[in-house]
One Martini backbone bead per residue (centre of mass of N, CA, C, O) as a GRO file, in nm:
protein
  433
    1MET     BB    1  -1.539  -1.857   1.778
    2THR     BB    2  -1.412  -1.800   2.064
    3MET     BB    3  -1.129  -1.747   2.234
    4LEU     BB    4  -1.185  -1.970   2.441
    5THR     BB    5  -1.246  -2.195   2.242
    6THR     BB    6  -0.980  -2.179   2.092
    7THR     BB    7  -0.799  -2.244   2.337
    8LEU     BB    8  -0.926  -2.520   2.406
    9LEU     BB    9  -0.863  -2.652   2.136
   10ALA     BB   10  -0.555  -2.625   2.156
   11SER     BB   11  -0.523  -2.784   2.423
   12PHE     BB   12  -0.641  -3.048   2.321
   13PHE     BB   13  -0.445  -3.093   2.087
   14ALA     BB   14  -0.181  -3.095   2.268
   15SER     BB   15  -0.284  -3.372   2.426
   16LEU     BB   16  -0.226  -3.536   2.199
   17PRO     BB   17  -0.079  -3.743   2.027
   18LEU     BB   18   0.146  -3.785   1.808
   19ALA     BB   19   0.163  -3.698   1.506
   20ALA     BB   20   0.181  -3.765   1.204
   21ALA     BB   21   0.360  -3.770   0.951
   22PHE     BB   22   0.433  -3.646   0.674
   23SER     BB   23   0.206  -3.610   0.387
   24ASP     BB   24   0.187  -3.569   0.036
   25SER     BB   25  -0.138  -3.667   0.028
   26ALA     BB   26  -0.241  -3.454   0.204
   27ASN     BB   27  -0.497  -3.191   0.335
   28ASN     BB   28  -0.353  -3.121   0.654
   29ASN     BB   29  -0.115  -2.943   0.628
   30VAL     BB   30   0.159  -2.762   0.798
   31ALA     BB   31   0.339  -2.469   0.710
   32ILE     BB   32   0.648  -2.308   0.838
   33TYR     BB   33   0.807  -2.016   0.883
   34TRP     BB   34   1.162  -1.982   0.971
   35GLY     BB   35   1.407  -1.704   1.096
   36GLN     BB   36   1.287  -1.377   1.095
   37ASN     BB   37   1.128  -1.254   1.327
   38SER     BB   38   0.866  -1.067   1.250
   39LEU     BB   39   0.776  -0.956   1.528
   40GLY     BB   40   1.049  -0.820   1.672
   41GLN     BB   41   1.098  -0.958   1.946
   42ASP     BB   42   1.234  -1.045   2.222
   43GLY     BB   43   1.195  -1.394   2.208
   44SER     BB   44   0.987  -1.459   1.958
   45GLN     BB   45   1.224  -1.653   1.867
   46GLN     BB   46   1.279  -1.973   1.858
   47ASN     BB   47   1.399  -2.253   1.827
   48LEU     BB   48   1.338  -2.502   1.609
   49ALA     BB   49   1.265  -2.735   1.811
   50TYR     BB   50   1.028  -2.599   1.950
   51TYR     BB   51   0.831  -2.630   1.699
   52CYS     BB   52   0.869  -2.946   1.665
   53ASN     BB   53   0.735  -3.013   1.954
   54ASP     BB   54   0.497  -2.931   1.783
   55ASP     BB   55   0.211  -3.058   1.606
   56ALA     BB   56   0.138  -2.822   1.399
   57SER     BB   57   0.379  -2.916   1.221
   58ASP     BB   58   0.516  -3.059   0.899
   59VAL     BB   59   0.655  -2.796   0.781
   60VAL     BB   60   0.982  -2.636   0.757
   61LEU     BB   61   1.101  -2.307   0.664
   62VAL     BB   62   1.413  -2.205   0.619
   63SER     BB   63   1.488  -1.848   0.677
   64PHE     BB   64   1.730  -1.739   0.454
   65LEU     BB   65   1.861  -1.762   0.130
   66ASN     BB   66   1.974  -1.430   0.020
   67GLN     BB   67   2.255  -1.523  -0.122
   68PHE     BB   68   2.415  -1.668  -0.389
   69PHE     BB   69   2.684  -1.463  -0.439
   70ALA     BB   70   2.932  -1.436  -0.235
   71GLU     BB   71   3.185  -1.467  -0.063
   72GLY     BB   72   3.376  -1.709  -0.229
   73GLY     BB   73   3.111  -1.806  -0.409
   74LEU     BB   74   2.912  -1.823  -0.179
   75PRO     BB   75   2.655  -1.829   0.003
   76SER     BB   76   2.397  -1.679   0.213
   77ILE     BB   77   2.260  -1.662   0.543
   78ASN     BB   78   1.945  -1.575   0.726
   79LEU     BB   79   1.825  -1.626   1.088
   80GLY     BB   80   1.847  -1.397   1.249
   81PRO     BB   81   1.881  -1.478   1.595
   82SER     BB   82   1.966  -1.804   1.540
   83CYS     BB   83   2.226  -1.701   1.364
   84GLY     BB   84   2.561  -1.574   1.441
   85GLY     BB   85   2.915  -1.458   1.374
   86THR     BB   86   2.987  -1.740   1.226
   87THR     BB   87   3.218  -1.796   0.968
   88PHE     BB   88   3.358  -1.895   0.695
   89ALA     BB   89   3.646  -1.853   0.575
   90GLY     BB   90   3.612  -1.626   0.308
   91THR     BB   91   3.308  -1.582   0.396
   92ASN     BB   92   2.931  -1.542   0.450
   93LEU     BB   93   2.898  -1.828   0.576
   94LEU     BB   94   2.727  -1.974   0.808
   95SER     BB   95   2.768  -2.137   1.121
   96CYS     BB   96   2.494  -2.385   1.231
   97PRO     BB   97   2.493  -2.643   1.438
   98ASP     BB   98   2.230  -2.607   1.607
   99VAL     BB   99   2.039  -2.618   1.367
  100GLY     BB  100   2.120  -2.901   1.281
  101LYS     BB  101   2.016  -3.042   1.536
  102ASP     BB  102   1.722  -2.948   1.498
  103ILE     BB  103   1.671  -3.084   1.230
  104ALA     BB  104   1.704  -3.370   1.340
  105THR     BB  105   1.471  -3.350   1.539
  106CYS     BB  106   1.248  -3.294   1.334
  107GLN     BB  107   1.290  -3.548   1.156
  108GLY     BB  108   1.234  -3.747   1.399
  109LYS     BB  109   0.916  -3.627   1.389
  110GLY     BB  110   0.839  -3.607   1.063
  111LYS     BB  111   0.961  -3.361   0.951
  112LYS     BB  112   0.999  -3.115   0.703
  113ILE     BB  113   1.303  -2.959   0.570
  114LEU     BB  114   1.330  -2.643   0.420
  115LEU     BB  115   1.512  -2.432   0.210
  116SER     BB  116   1.480  -2.090   0.170
  117LEU     BB  117   1.479  -1.887  -0.122
  118GLY     BB  118   1.515  -1.532  -0.076
  119GLY     BB  119   1.276  -1.306  -0.069
  120ALA     BB  120   1.222  -0.951  -0.058
  121SER     BB  121   1.536  -0.983  -0.027
  122GLY     BB  122   1.840  -0.972  -0.203
  123ALA     BB  123   2.107  -1.157  -0.377
  124TYR     BB  124   1.946  -1.275  -0.667
  125GLY     BB  125   2.025  -1.480  -0.944
  126PHE     BB  126   2.069  -1.530  -1.305
  127THR     BB  127   2.276  -1.535  -1.620
  128SER     BB  128   2.251  -1.857  -1.656
  129ALA     BB  129   2.211  -2.191  -1.689
  130ASP     BB  130   2.486  -2.280  -1.575
  131GLN     BB  131   2.470  -2.121  -1.313
  132ALA     BB  132   2.217  -2.263  -1.203
  133LYS     BB  133   2.338  -2.548  -1.197
  134ASP     BB  134   2.577  -2.487  -1.012
  135PHE     BB  135   2.404  -2.394  -0.773
  136ALA     BB  136   2.264  -2.662  -0.723
  137ASN     BB  137   2.529  -2.809  -0.655
  138THR     BB  138   2.611  -2.637  -0.416
  139LEU     BB  139   2.359  -2.694  -0.237
  140TRP     BB  140   2.390  -2.996  -0.231
  141ASN     BB  141   2.668  -2.983  -0.075
  142LEU     BB  142   2.579  -2.790   0.173
  143PHE     BB  143   2.259  -2.929   0.247
  144ALA     BB  144   2.259  -3.223   0.134
  145GLY     BB  145   2.390  -3.510  -0.045
  146GLY     BB  146   2.654  -3.390  -0.038
  147SER     BB  147   2.990  -3.239  -0.019
  148SER     BB  148   3.158  -3.044   0.250
  149ASP     BB  149   3.346  -2.807   0.456
  150THR     BB  150   3.077  -2.590   0.427
  151ARG     BB  151   2.842  -2.685   0.640
  152PRO     BB  152   2.613  -2.522   0.828
  153PHE     BB  153   2.452  -2.811   0.937
  154GLY     BB  154   2.630  -3.026   0.860
  155ASP     BB  155   2.531  -3.360   0.801
  156VAL     BB  156   2.266  -3.270   0.756
  157LYS     BB  157   1.964  -3.312   0.563
  158VAL     BB  158   1.767  -3.170   0.377
  159ASP     BB  159   1.435  -3.202   0.206
  160GLY     BB  160   1.485  -2.922   0.053
  161PHE     BB  161   1.351  -2.658  -0.168
  162ASP     BB  162   1.262  -2.307  -0.168
  163LEU     BB  163   1.094  -2.064  -0.383
  164ASP     BB  164   1.118  -1.708  -0.288
  165ILE     BB  165   1.064  -1.513  -0.557
  166GLU     BB  166   1.069  -1.126  -0.557
  167GLY     BB  167   1.327  -1.073  -0.748
  168GLY     BB  168   1.459  -0.991  -1.026
  169SER     BB  169   1.506  -1.247  -1.222
  170ASN     BB  170   1.312  -1.521  -1.393
  171GLN     BB  171   1.559  -1.673  -1.490
  172TYR     BB  172   1.668  -2.021  -1.473
  173TYR     BB  173   1.497  -2.188  -1.259
  174ASN     BB  174   1.452  -2.443  -1.425
  175ASP     BB  175   1.752  -2.529  -1.425
  176PHE     BB  176   1.777  -2.559  -1.125
  177VAL     BB  177   1.556  -2.773  -1.083
  178ASP     BB  178   1.658  -2.991  -1.280
  179GLN     BB  179   1.933  -3.031  -1.141
  180MET     BB  180   1.822  -3.104  -0.863
  181ARG     BB  181   1.676  -3.357  -0.956
  182GLN     BB  182   1.931  -3.509  -1.032
  183ASN     BB  183   2.045  -3.509  -0.748
  184TYR     BB  184   1.819  -3.657  -0.607
  185ALA     BB  185   1.854  -3.928  -0.778
  186SER     BB  186   2.146  -3.992  -0.630
  187ASP     BB  187   1.957  -4.023  -0.356
  188ALA     BB  188   1.804  -4.308  -0.196
  189SER     BB  189   1.771  -4.234   0.124
  190LYS     BB  190   1.563  -4.005   0.021
  191LYS     BB  191   1.315  -3.760   0.005
  192TYR     BB  192   1.268  -3.489  -0.216
  193TYR     BB  193   1.194  -3.130  -0.247
  194ILE     BB  194   0.993  -2.885  -0.432
  195SER     BB  195   0.923  -2.537  -0.383
  196GLY     BB  196   0.682  -2.261  -0.389
  197ALA     BB  197   0.614  -1.880  -0.340
  198PRO     BB  198   0.371  -1.741  -0.468
  199GLN     BB  199   0.170  -1.520  -0.568
  200CYS     BB  200  -0.173  -1.499  -0.631
  201PRO     BB  201  -0.132  -1.391  -0.892
  202ILE     BB  202  -0.217  -1.471  -1.233
  203PRO     BB  203   0.074  -1.489  -1.316
  204ASP     BB  204   0.365  -1.532  -1.179
  205GLN     BB  205   0.628  -1.325  -1.229
  206MET     BB  206   0.875  -1.521  -1.123
  207LEU     BB  207   0.769  -1.852  -1.144
  208ASN     BB  208   0.617  -1.937  -1.403
  209PRO     BB  209   0.843  -2.049  -1.590
  210ALA     BB  210   0.916  -2.284  -1.392
  211MET     BB  211   0.631  -2.415  -1.327
  212THR     BB  212   0.579  -2.485  -1.650
  213THR     BB  213   0.879  -2.664  -1.684
  214SER     BB  214   0.900  -2.758  -1.377
  215ASP     BB  215   0.911  -2.963  -1.090
  216PHE     BB  216   0.674  -2.931  -0.839
  217ASP     BB  217   0.522  -3.020  -0.524
  218MET     BB  218   0.479  -2.719  -0.399
  219TYR     BB  219   0.243  -2.443  -0.325
  220PHE     BB  220   0.296  -2.139  -0.137
  221VAL     BB  221   0.048  -1.935  -0.147
  222GLN     BB  222   0.006  -1.582  -0.128
  223PHE     BB  223  -0.291  -1.480   0.052
  224TYR     BB  224  -0.158  -1.175   0.041
  225ASN     BB  225  -0.098  -0.845  -0.046
  226ASN     BB  226  -0.367  -0.881  -0.225
  227TYR     BB  227  -0.669  -0.894  -0.397
  228CYS     BB  228  -0.657  -1.237  -0.363
  229GLY     BB  229  -0.701  -1.260  -0.073
  230LEU     BB  230  -0.862  -1.347   0.218
  231GLN     BB  231  -1.046  -1.086   0.214
  232SER     BB  232  -1.187  -1.218  -0.070
  233TYR     BB  233  -1.357  -1.418   0.039
  234GLY     BB  234  -1.653  -1.475  -0.159
  235THR     BB  235  -1.516  -1.373  -0.416
  236ASP     BB  236  -1.373  -1.338  -0.732
  237ASN     BB  237  -1.081  -1.264  -0.626
  238PHE     BB  238  -1.068  -1.531  -0.507
  239ASN     BB  239  -0.815  -1.780  -0.655
  240PHE     BB  240  -0.794  -2.093  -0.594
  241ALA     BB  241  -0.922  -2.216  -0.846
  242ALA     BB  242  -0.694  -2.119  -1.035
  243TRP     BB  243  -0.470  -2.286  -0.892
  244ASP     BB  244  -0.591  -2.560  -0.939
  245ASN     BB  245  -0.583  -2.535  -1.247
  246PHE     BB  246  -0.284  -2.483  -1.276
  247ALA     BB  247  -0.177  -2.746  -1.151
  248LYS     BB  248  -0.337  -2.937  -1.367
  249THR     BB  249  -0.276  -2.764  -1.665
  250GLN     BB  250   0.024  -2.591  -1.633
  251SER     BB  251   0.184  -2.746  -1.466
  252SER     BB  252   0.435  -2.968  -1.489
  253ASN     BB  253   0.301  -3.074  -1.218
  254PRO     BB  254  -0.026  -3.199  -1.183
  255ASN     BB  255   0.035  -3.303  -0.860
  256ALA     BB  256   0.047  -3.054  -0.718
  257LYS     BB  257   0.037  -2.876  -0.426
  258VAL     BB  258  -0.190  -2.644  -0.265
  259TYR     BB  259  -0.145  -2.367  -0.055
  260LEU     BB  260  -0.262  -2.171   0.212
  261GLY     BB  261  -0.142  -1.859   0.249
  262VAL     BB  262  -0.073  -1.711   0.576
  263PRO     BB  263  -0.094  -1.503   0.829
  264GLY     BB  264   0.000  -1.534   1.182
  265GLY     BB  265  -0.062  -1.216   1.208
  266PRO     BB  266  -0.151  -0.881   1.207
  267THR     BB  267   0.180  -0.804   1.137
  268ALA     BB  268   0.269  -1.009   0.891
  269ALA     BB  269   0.100  -0.810   0.702
  270GLY     BB  270  -0.048  -0.564   0.511
  271SER     BB  271  -0.261  -0.787   0.405
  272GLY     BB  272  -0.500  -1.065   0.483
  273TYR     BB  273  -0.575  -1.095   0.767
  274VAL     BB  274  -0.700  -1.374   0.957
  275ASP     BB  275  -0.834  -1.565   1.167
  276ALA     BB  276  -0.840  -1.893   1.256
  277ASP     BB  277  -1.141  -1.943   1.204
  278GLN     BB  278  -1.134  -1.843   0.906
  279VAL     BB  279  -0.921  -2.032   0.802
  280ILE     BB  280  -1.083  -2.288   0.855
  281LYS     BB  281  -1.323  -2.224   0.679
  282ILE     BB  282  -1.166  -2.203   0.416
  283ALA     BB  283  -1.010  -2.474   0.424
  284ASN     BB  284  -1.257  -2.664   0.437
  285ASP     BB  285  -1.367  -2.577   0.166
  286LEU     BB  286  -1.115  -2.661  -0.002
  287GLN     BB  287  -1.105  -2.958   0.079
  288SER     BB  288  -1.396  -3.023  -0.059
  289LYS     BB  289  -1.315  -2.908  -0.369
  290TYR     BB  290  -0.985  -2.961  -0.383
  291SER     BB  291  -0.738  -3.191  -0.475
  292SER     BB  292  -0.480  -2.989  -0.443
  293PHE     BB  293  -0.507  -2.960  -0.153
  294GLY     BB  294  -0.256  -2.946   0.128
  295GLY     BB  295  -0.300  -2.672   0.304
  296VAL     BB  296  -0.114  -2.466   0.535
  297SER     BB  297   0.066  -2.160   0.524
  298ILE     BB  298   0.298  -1.979   0.751
  299TRP     BB  299   0.348  -1.633   0.838
  300ASP     BB  300   0.517  -1.690   1.113
  301ALA     BB  301   0.625  -1.833   1.395
  302SER     BB  302   0.638  -1.578   1.576
  303GLN     BB  303   0.342  -1.501   1.522
  304ALA     BB  304   0.174  -1.764   1.577
  305TRP     BB  305   0.276  -1.818   1.883
  306ALA     BB  306   0.155  -1.516   1.971
  307ASN     BB  307  -0.154  -1.609   1.846
  308HIS     BB  308  -0.346  -1.800   2.005
  309ASP     BB  309  -0.260  -2.074   1.876
  310PHE     BB  310  -0.285  -2.064   1.564
  311ALA     BB  311  -0.154  -2.330   1.455
  312ASP     BB  312  -0.312  -2.534   1.628
  313VAL     BB  313  -0.594  -2.454   1.532
  314VAL     BB  314  -0.552  -2.508   1.233
  315LYS     BB  315  -0.473  -2.805   1.255
  316ALA     BB  316  -0.732  -2.900   1.395
  317GLY     BB  317  -0.924  -2.805   1.166
  318LEU     BB  318  -0.806  -2.985   0.942
  319GLU     BB  319  -0.847  -3.265   1.100
  320SER     BB  320  -1.169  -3.235   1.128
  321SER     BB  321  -1.194  -3.309   0.854
  322GLN     BB  322  -1.355  -3.544   0.615
  323ALA     BB  323  -1.159  -3.522   0.403
  324ASP     BB  324  -1.007  -3.692   0.161
  325PRO     BB  325  -0.724  -3.791   0.060
  326GLN     BB  326  -0.519  -3.788  -0.191
  327PRO     BB  327  -0.322  -3.907  -0.392
  328SER     BB  328  -0.010  -3.915  -0.449
  329LEU     BB  329   0.174  -3.607  -0.569
  330ALA     BB  330   0.452  -3.674  -0.556
  331LEU     BB  331   0.753  -3.751  -0.663
  332SER     BB  332   0.937  -3.987  -0.756
  333THR     BB  333   1.254  -4.083  -0.781
  334THR     BB  334   1.233  -4.128  -1.091
  335ASP     BB  335   1.074  -3.859  -1.159
  336GLN     BB  336   1.296  -3.645  -1.067
  337ASN     BB  337   1.460  -3.714  -1.367
  338LYS     BB  338   1.277  -3.611  -1.570
  339ASN     BB  339   1.177  -3.497  -1.856
  340VAL     BB  340   1.094  -3.171  -1.973
  341VAL     BB  341   0.832  -2.984  -2.132
  342PRO     BB  342   0.773  -2.701  -2.252
  343SER     BB  343   0.520  -2.470  -2.192
  344THR     BB  344   0.265  -2.268  -2.253
  345SER     BB  345   0.255  -1.937  -2.121
  346ALA     BB  346   0.159  -1.680  -1.964
  347GLN     BB  347   0.205  -1.364  -1.930
  348ALA     BB  348   0.319  -1.151  -1.723
  349PRO     BB  349   0.233  -0.894  -1.563
  350ALA     BB  350   0.265  -0.586  -1.518
  351SER     BB  351   0.411  -0.393  -1.297
  352SER     BB  352   0.298  -0.227  -0.993
  353SER     BB  353   0.347   0.008  -0.781
  354ALA     BB  354   0.348  -0.003  -0.433
  355PRO     BB  355   0.295   0.135  -0.151
  356ALA     BB  356   0.477   0.182   0.114
  357SER     BB  357   0.515   0.140   0.421
  358ALA     BB  358   0.618   0.321   0.686
  359ASN     BB  359   0.758   0.038   0.803
  360GLY     BB  360   0.862  -0.031   0.534
  361PRO     BB  361   1.016  -0.097   0.258
  362ALA     BB  362   1.157  -0.023  -0.020
  363SER     BB  363   1.143  -0.016  -0.354
  364SER     BB  364   1.263  -0.291  -0.579
  365SER     BB  365   1.356  -0.402  -0.935
  366ALA     BB  366   1.645  -0.476  -0.939
  367PRO     BB  367   1.867  -0.685  -1.026
  368ALA     BB  368   2.076  -0.892  -0.895
  369SER     BB  369   2.378  -0.986  -0.844
  370ALA     BB  370   2.549  -1.268  -1.042
  371ASN     BB  371   2.846  -1.411  -0.942
  372GLY     BB  372   2.954  -1.700  -1.061
  373PRO     BB  373   3.056  -1.988  -1.139
  374ALA     BB  374   3.163  -2.210  -1.326
  375SER     BB  375   3.074  -2.436  -1.552
  376SER     BB  376   2.872  -2.732  -1.457
  377SER     BB  377   2.694  -3.057  -1.429
  378ALA     BB  378   2.850  -3.155  -1.184
  379PRO     BB  379   2.888  -3.210  -0.863
  380ALA     BB  380   3.087  -3.011  -0.670
  381SER     BB  381   3.295  -2.967  -0.430
  382ALA     BB  382   3.266  -2.727  -0.141
  383ASN     BB  383   3.542  -2.652  -0.035
  384GLY     BB  384   3.669  -2.520   0.280
  385PRO     BB  385   3.734  -2.349   0.538
  386ALA     BB  386   3.730  -2.279   0.842
  387ALA     BB  387   3.587  -2.137   1.094
  388SER     BB  388   3.500  -1.806   1.182
  389SER     BB  389   3.436  -1.478   1.355
  390THR     BB  390   3.316  -1.341   1.114
  391PRO     BB  391   3.091  -1.129   1.035
  392ALA     BB  392   2.808  -1.091   0.884
  393SER     BB  393   2.632  -0.942   0.657
  394ALA     BB  394   2.388  -0.663   0.625
  395ASN     BB  395   2.085  -0.615   0.461
  396SER     BB  396   1.839  -0.431   0.349
  397PRO     BB  397   1.522  -0.448   0.278
  398ALA     BB  398   1.297  -0.520  -0.006
  399ALA     BB  399   1.037  -0.457  -0.214
  400SER     BB  400   0.820  -0.583  -0.427
  401SER     BB  401   0.620  -0.587  -0.690
  402THR     BB  402   0.280  -0.562  -0.795
  403PRO     BB  403   0.071  -0.744  -0.957
  404ALA     BB  404  -0.168  -0.704  -1.175
  405PRO     BB  405  -0.472  -0.759  -1.249
  406ALA     BB  406  -0.639  -0.900  -1.513
  407ASP     BB  407  -0.875  -0.729  -1.423
  408PRO     BB  408  -0.941  -0.395  -1.495
  409THR     BB  409  -1.185  -0.362  -1.277
  410VAL     BB  410  -0.980  -0.411  -1.065
  411THR     BB  411  -0.888  -0.282  -0.751
  412VAL     BB  412  -0.611  -0.211  -0.595
  413ARG     BB  413  -0.494  -0.173  -0.307
  414PRO     BB  414  -0.312   0.102  -0.195
  415THR     BB  415  -0.164  -0.079   0.057
  416VAL     BB  416  -0.008  -0.269  -0.104
  417THR     BB  417   0.228  -0.530  -0.051
  418LEU     BB  418   0.513  -0.780  -0.074
  419THR     BB  419   0.535  -0.821   0.220
  420LYS     BB  420   0.509  -1.015   0.517
  421PHE     BB  421   0.666  -0.783   0.676
  422PHE     BB  422   0.767  -0.549   0.910
  423PRO     BB  423   1.056  -0.431   0.970
  424LEU     BB  424   1.242  -0.460   1.268
  425ALA     BB  425   1.503  -0.376   1.462
  426SER     BB  426   1.477  -0.663   1.646
  427CYS     BB  427   1.479  -0.909   1.429
  428GLY     BB  428   1.764  -0.979   1.283
  429CYS     BB  429   1.707  -0.909   0.975
  430VAL     BB  430   1.735  -0.908   0.595
  431ALA     BB  431   1.488  -1.090   0.520
  432ASN     BB  432   1.179  -1.114   0.337
  433ASN     BB  433   0.812  -1.212   0.248
   0.00000   0.00000   0.00000
């Protein structure tokens, strides 16, 4: 399609009635990361409700909770220019009531809102299983069905959590997920989800241990910044088939949906960007071939909405497919608390450092410090003092290392990085993906 045709298609789609609410059984969902303003221009990131008023998205991932154990023993979040300045006293945890109102608006339109943990920089990781379980309880109280005096988004409950883990240790995330599942089962008022955002090389270096032993509902696989990205579609390097097989035969939840993760604009990733027409071509092919296919995930909102209605065009292309959705693949409320049996998984490949972009962050592979609270298995209330105007701290982002391909004959592009965007001075962000 020409750019004119693409624009007309997006305009037509925008004129249609409100799209149906998110369906975990569908293969035409669009998930969008929001919060980091990766385009880096003043005004390029709108408030959350702005994107939810557009039918292009079904899932929005609020990004990022980038420090697990900050001042006062509580985590910290960074949402770029969309929330800043006011923290709860004695902590680095931002108070973001306007974001909370927007989350309620989005949920009223049938969107699912997940809080994304990690990114390509930040201080995160666990030193023990008990610490991971305690952290799940803390997040439950701060953002979901629990209670606390220090809830950044107020009384609104997010619909789940996303693990975008790209640095530090890969241990104990299964304990985090299992404890969170137990918390989910205690709230029958709504359905909650767990998702992950692995890199496309298999096995994923950071999330493979958790994905093979604990239940995830969705995998937002990053098909960019690696040899297996979108630029390799049509060759043996493009490995969505391997992810379909992983979801069905190695993942703890064989019904998990796999999403095609794409950059939303030419500067959203170091490599792997293709235009919306090509994304539709690839996605329609995957819709017809793989029952695990759940849709497309996009990094990020600021890029996609500045890029010729990229998200609208992709959504319209997914919905134009005649592929039938598969039976519901997400876990039921009772399944969310089931016992899981660890399975044998392949060892993650040794990491090989990729050259950082001239505009990108420096590489770092050292695990972040994780000084957490004392151990407990039941969710404890995370009560805290009232909000103050103390500014939150800002750390500079760092890139994670690139896993080498399993096939030694494959040469990784020398310009590959693991960040989703090149941090710009005006982005107002500290974490990237």
